[in-house]
Short mmCIF file of C-alpha atoms in Angstrom, two decimals:
data_model
loop_
_atom_site.label_atom_id
_atom_site.label_comp_id
_atom_site.label_asym_id
_atom_site.label_seq_id
_atom_site.Cartn_x
_atom_site.Cartn_y
_atom_site.Cartn_z
CA MET A 13 77.64 115.98 93.31
CA ASP A 14 79.60 114.91 90.22
CA ILE A 15 81.36 111.58 89.65
CA ILE A 16 84.75 112.96 90.69
CA GLN A 17 83.37 114.08 94.04
CA VAL A 18 81.72 110.70 94.56
CA LEU A 19 84.94 108.83 93.75
CA SER A 20 86.98 111.15 95.99
CA ILE A 21 84.75 110.03 98.87
CA ILE A 22 84.46 106.32 98.06
CA VAL A 23 88.04 105.48 97.02
CA PRO A 24 89.91 106.78 100.10
CA SER A 25 87.28 105.19 102.33
CA ALA A 26 87.56 101.86 100.50
CA LEU A 27 91.36 101.93 100.79
CA LEU A 28 91.06 102.73 104.50
CA PHE A 29 88.88 99.69 105.21
CA ALA A 30 90.89 97.45 102.88
CA ALA A 31 94.27 98.06 104.56
CA PRO A 32 93.64 95.89 107.68
CA LEU A 33 92.15 93.16 105.49
CA ILE A 34 95.16 93.20 103.15
CA PHE A 35 97.69 92.80 105.96
CA THR A 36 95.67 90.05 107.63
CA ALA A 37 95.07 88.19 104.35
CA LEU A 38 98.81 88.37 103.61
CA GLY A 39 99.43 86.81 107.00
CA GLY A 40 96.99 84.05 106.17
CA ALA A 41 98.87 83.46 102.91
CA PHE A 42 102.09 82.63 104.78
CA SER A 43 100.36 80.22 107.15
CA GLU A 44 98.20 78.45 104.60
CA ARG A 45 100.90 78.27 101.95
CA SER A 46 102.92 76.34 104.55
CA GLY A 47 100.02 73.93 105.02
CA VAL A 48 98.50 75.25 108.25
CA VAL A 49 94.88 76.43 108.24
CA ASN A 50 94.59 79.67 110.18
CA ILE A 51 91.01 80.30 111.23
CA GLY A 52 92.54 82.26 114.12
CA LEU A 53 93.18 85.39 112.03
CA GLU A 54 90.27 87.08 113.78
CA GLY A 55 91.77 86.45 117.20
CA LEU A 56 95.21 87.59 116.06
CA MET A 57 93.66 90.83 114.82
CA VAL A 58 92.01 91.25 118.22
CA ILE A 59 95.38 90.87 119.97
CA GLY A 60 96.95 93.37 117.56
CA ALA A 61 94.16 95.90 118.03
CA PHE A 62 94.28 95.61 121.83
CA THR A 63 98.07 95.87 122.01
CA SER A 64 98.28 98.84 119.67
CA ILE A 65 95.68 100.85 121.58
CA VAL A 66 97.15 100.08 125.01
CA PHE A 67 100.65 100.94 123.76
CA ASN A 68 99.36 104.13 122.14
CA LEU A 69 97.61 105.27 125.31
CA SER A 70 100.61 104.40 127.47
CA PHE A 71 103.38 106.00 125.39
CA ALA A 72 101.71 108.88 123.53
CA ASP A 73 103.52 111.44 125.68
CA THR A 74 106.86 109.68 125.16
CA PHE A 75 106.92 109.14 121.39
CA GLY A 76 104.56 111.86 120.18
CA ASP A 77 103.55 111.61 116.51
CA ALA A 78 105.58 108.41 116.06
CA THR A 79 103.52 106.59 118.70
CA LYS A 80 101.07 105.07 116.24
CA TRP A 81 103.90 103.47 114.24
CA TYR A 82 105.60 102.06 117.33
CA ALA A 83 102.18 100.77 118.43
CA LEU A 84 101.95 98.78 115.18
CA LEU A 85 105.33 97.21 115.94
CA ALA A 86 104.08 96.28 119.41
CA ALA A 87 100.93 94.79 117.87
CA MET A 88 103.05 92.81 115.42
CA VAL A 89 105.22 91.33 118.19
CA ALA A 90 102.28 90.52 120.49
CA ALA A 91 100.24 88.76 117.80
CA CYS A 92 103.33 86.92 116.54
CA LEU A 93 103.93 85.51 120.02
CA PHE A 94 100.23 84.72 120.46
CA SER A 95 100.23 82.79 117.19
CA LEU A 96 102.72 80.38 118.76
CA LEU A 97 99.77 78.84 120.62
CA HIS A 98 98.22 77.89 117.31
CA ALA A 99 101.57 76.68 115.96
CA VAL A 100 102.30 74.46 118.96
CA ALA A 101 98.81 72.97 118.97
CA SER A 102 98.50 72.36 115.24
CA ILE A 103 102.10 71.54 114.28
CA THR A 104 103.79 70.00 117.31
CA PHE A 105 100.76 68.28 118.84
CA ARG A 106 98.98 67.82 115.50
CA ALA A 107 95.65 69.03 116.86
CA ASP A 108 92.80 69.79 114.48
CA GLN A 109 93.82 73.10 112.92
CA VAL A 110 90.30 74.47 112.61
CA VAL A 111 89.52 73.73 116.25
CA SER A 112 92.83 75.29 117.30
CA GLY A 113 92.05 78.43 115.29
CA VAL A 114 88.59 78.75 116.81
CA ALA A 115 90.13 78.37 120.28
CA ILE A 116 92.58 81.19 119.43
CA ASN A 117 89.66 83.43 118.48
CA LEU A 118 87.74 82.73 121.68
CA LEU A 119 90.82 83.06 123.87
CA ALA A 120 91.85 86.36 122.29
CA VAL A 121 88.44 87.97 122.81
CA GLY A 122 88.11 86.74 126.39
CA LEU A 123 91.66 87.63 127.37
CA THR A 124 91.63 91.15 125.91
CA LEU A 125 88.25 92.05 127.40
CA PHE A 126 89.44 90.79 130.80
CA LEU A 127 92.60 92.90 130.53
CA VAL A 128 90.67 95.99 129.41
CA LYS A 129 88.37 95.65 132.42
CA LEU A 130 91.36 95.08 134.69
CA ILE A 131 93.42 98.02 133.39
CA TYR A 132 90.75 100.63 132.65
CA GLY A 133 87.92 99.54 134.93
CA LYS A 134 85.36 99.58 132.12
CA GLY A 135 84.40 97.65 129.01
CA GLU A 136 86.50 99.67 126.59
CA THR A 137 89.66 101.74 126.50
CA ASP A 138 89.93 105.50 126.22
CA MET A 139 90.23 107.12 122.80
CA VAL A 140 93.77 107.51 121.52
CA SER A 141 95.13 110.95 120.68
CA GLN A 142 97.81 109.71 118.26
CA ALA A 143 95.70 107.98 115.61
CA PHE A 144 96.23 107.71 111.86
CA ASN A 145 94.54 110.67 110.23
CA LYS A 146 93.73 111.71 106.69
CA VAL A 147 96.61 113.20 104.74
CA ASP A 148 97.32 114.53 101.27
CA ILE A 149 100.26 112.57 99.92
CA PRO A 150 102.94 115.07 98.81
CA ILE A 151 103.34 115.59 95.03
CA LEU A 152 100.97 112.72 94.15
CA SER A 153 97.91 114.53 95.50
CA HIS A 154 98.55 117.37 92.99
CA ILE A 155 98.25 115.12 89.94
CA PRO A 156 95.23 116.31 87.94
CA LEU A 157 92.11 114.22 88.46
CA ILE A 158 93.86 111.07 89.74
CA GLY A 159 95.51 112.88 92.64
CA ARG A 160 92.21 114.12 94.00
CA ILE A 161 90.67 110.64 93.88
CA PHE A 162 93.52 108.40 95.06
CA PHE A 163 96.02 110.54 96.96
CA ALA A 164 94.01 113.29 98.72
CA ASN A 165 92.28 112.81 102.09
CA THR A 166 93.70 109.31 102.30
CA TYR A 167 95.87 107.33 104.74
CA TYR A 168 99.50 106.28 104.51
CA THR A 169 98.56 102.84 105.84
CA SER A 170 96.50 102.12 102.72
CA TYR A 171 99.50 102.41 100.44
CA VAL A 172 101.82 100.66 102.88
CA ALA A 173 99.40 97.70 102.68
CA ILE A 174 99.45 97.70 98.86
CA ILE A 175 103.26 97.83 98.81
CA ALA A 176 103.34 95.00 101.38
CA ALA A 177 101.17 92.84 99.11
CA ILE A 178 103.62 93.28 96.23
CA VAL A 179 106.58 92.49 98.51
CA VAL A 180 104.87 89.36 99.90
CA TRP A 181 104.04 88.17 96.38
CA TYR A 182 107.71 88.51 95.45
CA ILE A 183 108.84 86.69 98.60
CA ILE A 184 106.45 83.76 98.14
CA PHE A 185 106.90 83.26 94.40
CA LYS A 186 110.35 84.59 93.58
CA THR A 187 112.66 83.69 96.47
CA PRO A 188 114.17 80.43 97.77
CA PHE A 189 112.38 80.97 101.08
CA GLY A 190 109.04 81.21 99.28
CA LEU A 191 109.77 78.06 97.31
CA ARG A 192 110.51 76.14 100.51
CA LEU A 193 107.37 77.53 102.14
CA ARG A 194 105.19 76.47 99.22
CA SER A 195 106.83 73.07 99.01
CA VAL A 196 105.93 72.15 102.60
CA GLY A 197 102.36 73.21 101.87
CA GLU A 198 102.10 71.21 98.67
CA HIS A 199 104.12 68.06 99.36
CA PRO A 200 105.79 68.06 102.78
CA MET A 201 107.24 64.56 102.40
CA ALA A 202 109.03 65.51 99.19
CA ALA A 203 110.27 68.71 100.84
CA ASP A 204 111.53 66.68 103.81
CA THR A 205 113.49 64.33 101.57
CA MET A 206 115.17 67.38 100.01
CA GLY A 207 116.42 68.46 103.43
CA ILE A 208 113.79 71.11 104.20
CA ASN A 209 112.71 71.20 107.83
CA VAL A 210 108.92 71.00 107.48
CA THR A 211 108.19 71.77 111.12
CA LYS A 212 110.46 74.82 111.12
CA MET A 213 108.97 76.23 107.92
CA ARG A 214 105.45 75.77 109.20
CA TYR A 215 106.30 77.49 112.48
CA ILE A 216 107.77 80.39 110.54
CA GLY A 217 104.68 80.59 108.34
CA VAL A 218 102.30 80.69 111.31
CA MET A 219 104.40 83.27 113.18
CA ILE A 220 104.63 85.57 110.16
CA SER A 221 100.89 85.12 109.81
CA GLY A 222 100.43 86.29 113.38
CA ALA A 223 102.74 89.28 112.89
CA LEU A 224 100.92 90.54 109.80
CA ALA A 225 97.47 89.92 111.29
CA GLY A 226 98.58 91.88 114.36
CA ILE A 227 99.53 94.80 112.13
CA GLY A 228 96.13 94.52 110.46
CA GLY A 229 94.36 94.68 113.80
CA GLY A 230 96.52 97.60 114.90
CA ILE A 231 95.78 99.56 111.74
CA PHE A 232 92.05 98.97 112.16
CA ALA A 233 92.12 100.12 115.77
CA GLU A 234 94.31 103.17 115.21
CA SER A 235 92.72 104.42 112.01
CA ILE A 236 89.05 103.42 112.24
CA SER A 237 87.90 102.81 115.82
CA SER A 238 90.56 104.81 117.78
CA ASN A 239 89.88 102.69 120.86
CA PHE A 240 89.41 99.05 121.81
CA GLY A 241 86.25 97.32 123.00
CA HIS A 242 84.33 94.11 122.49
CA GLY A 243 83.14 95.15 119.03
CA THR A 244 86.32 96.69 117.64
CA ILE A 245 87.24 93.64 115.58
CA ASN A 246 83.93 92.22 114.46
CA GLY A 247 84.38 89.78 111.60
CA GLN A 248 87.28 91.50 109.83
CA GLY A 249 89.54 88.47 110.39
CA TYR A 250 87.02 86.20 108.72
CA MET A 251 86.66 88.64 105.84
CA ALA A 252 90.45 88.62 105.43
CA LEU A 253 90.39 84.82 105.32
CA ALA A 254 87.62 85.02 102.73
CA ALA A 255 89.76 87.48 100.72
CA LEU A 256 92.65 85.01 100.85
CA ILE A 257 90.47 82.17 99.52
CA PHE A 258 88.78 84.46 96.98
CA GLY A 259 92.25 85.50 95.82
CA LYS A 260 93.27 81.82 95.40
CA TRP A 261 96.00 82.00 98.04
CA ASN A 262 97.90 84.52 95.92
CA PRO A 263 98.97 87.74 97.74
CA LEU A 264 97.99 89.97 94.82
CA GLY A 265 94.68 88.16 94.40
CA ALA A 266 94.05 88.50 98.13
CA MET A 267 94.81 92.21 97.89
CA GLY A 268 92.29 92.60 95.08
CA ALA A 269 89.64 90.75 97.06
CA ALA A 270 90.42 92.83 100.17
CA LEU A 271 89.99 96.00 98.13
CA PHE A 272 86.60 94.69 96.98
CA PHE A 273 85.54 93.91 100.54
CA GLY A 274 86.93 97.27 101.70
CA PHE A 275 84.79 98.97 99.10
CA ALA A 276 81.74 97.08 100.40
CA GLN A 277 82.55 98.11 103.97
CA SER A 278 83.05 101.73 102.98
CA LEU A 279 79.63 101.83 101.35
CA SER A 280 78.07 100.84 104.68
CA ILE A 281 79.67 103.93 106.23
CA VAL A 282 79.59 106.64 103.54
CA GLY A 283 76.65 105.31 101.52
CA LYS A 284 74.11 107.59 103.20
CA SER A 285 76.00 110.65 101.93
CA LEU A 286 76.10 109.52 98.30
CA PRO A 287 73.52 110.10 95.55
CA TYR A 288 71.24 107.13 94.78
CA LEU A 289 72.39 105.34 97.95
CA ASP A 290 70.97 107.80 100.45
CA SER A 291 67.48 106.36 99.96
CA ILE A 292 68.55 102.78 100.73
CA PRO A 293 67.73 101.71 104.32
CA SER A 294 70.87 101.79 106.44
CA VAL A 295 70.46 98.16 107.53
CA TYR A 296 70.97 97.01 103.92
CA LEU A 297 74.20 98.99 103.67
CA LEU A 298 75.43 97.55 106.97
CA ILE A 299 74.93 93.94 105.90
CA ALA A 300 76.22 94.51 102.36
CA PRO A 301 79.89 93.65 103.12
CA TYR A 302 78.97 90.25 104.56
CA VAL A 303 76.44 89.44 101.85
CA LEU A 304 78.98 90.32 99.16
CA THR A 305 81.57 88.15 100.93
CA ILE A 306 79.22 85.15 100.83
CA LEU A 307 78.29 85.78 97.21
CA ALA A 308 81.93 86.14 96.18
CA LEU A 309 82.93 82.89 97.86
CA ALA A 310 79.86 81.05 96.57
CA GLY A 311 80.75 82.11 93.05
CA PHE A 312 84.50 81.52 93.08
CA ILE A 313 85.44 79.02 95.79
CA GLY A 314 84.88 76.09 93.44
CA ARG A 315 87.64 77.35 91.17
CA ALA A 316 90.17 78.04 93.92
CA ASP A 317 92.70 75.26 94.54
CA ALA A 318 94.12 75.26 98.06
CA PRO A 319 97.65 74.02 98.80
CA LYS A 320 97.41 70.23 98.65
CA ALA A 321 98.71 69.60 102.19
CA LEU A 322 96.62 72.37 103.75
CA GLY A 323 95.12 71.17 107.02
CA HIS A 324 97.10 67.93 107.13
CA PRO A 325 99.62 67.54 109.98
CA TYR A 326 102.93 66.13 108.83
CA VAL A 327 104.34 62.99 110.43
CA LYS A 328 107.89 62.25 109.34
CA GLY A 329 108.05 59.11 107.21
CA LYS A 330 104.31 59.02 106.50
CA ARG A 331 102.50 60.23 103.40
#
């Protein structure tokens, strides 16, 4: 097996696993840039994964091949609404944002498993028939060398995620909305005196965070697991949060970190079929993504500056 064959296996797989992390990390960027810590990304991914699979199973005969895309929209809406719980607790009632996020995670897992048992009578859903499958991207897949590595046997969702990261970077750093969002995360009192509604901006940030995390969960469920159970989302939300911190709260940096973590996750799946890795015990490959996450954060977290008002509830008239 030559290097081109190895790369043509690893790269599409890494992009596949990175796509849910990219969307979820982008969601975290909106929330945390507004000053609200969102530990609940894991739970929002769970809601998105559950909703997308249930929608897919329920409407596959109605929408056909388009079902998986409509299921992502349903996941986006459901997680956006679910994120309101975190927004109300942490913004309106000024509860501890970390505690609120943990509660969101626990509630999401318990609620979805209860609903799965109630609807399907077992601990997991059926497998969906309208999942995201490997495709060769037209024209691009025929480019010599590069096409075979990056655009053959890949997934549309991977490139949608990369495009989304560029769009989010532009929104946050190049638009008036992004400036207002960053201002309430850096110095909410100054933003308030300039007429910016801090509470409104933070609500918007958290809700967009929920919407994007829901899409991330939906992509994971419809492209990787193809069903929903207790272990469908198993730490991906925390890895996305780590990617956001590793990327210094910058959408493009978060995308790069998510690609790195996606590569680590892909090795745990395809590593046994690759030269030099096939002799490594499978348990080492399975824990590699999490070990690399810890090492990355241990090496770079000290140089990452969070938004100055992150985690601090805003009380009008008080510093």
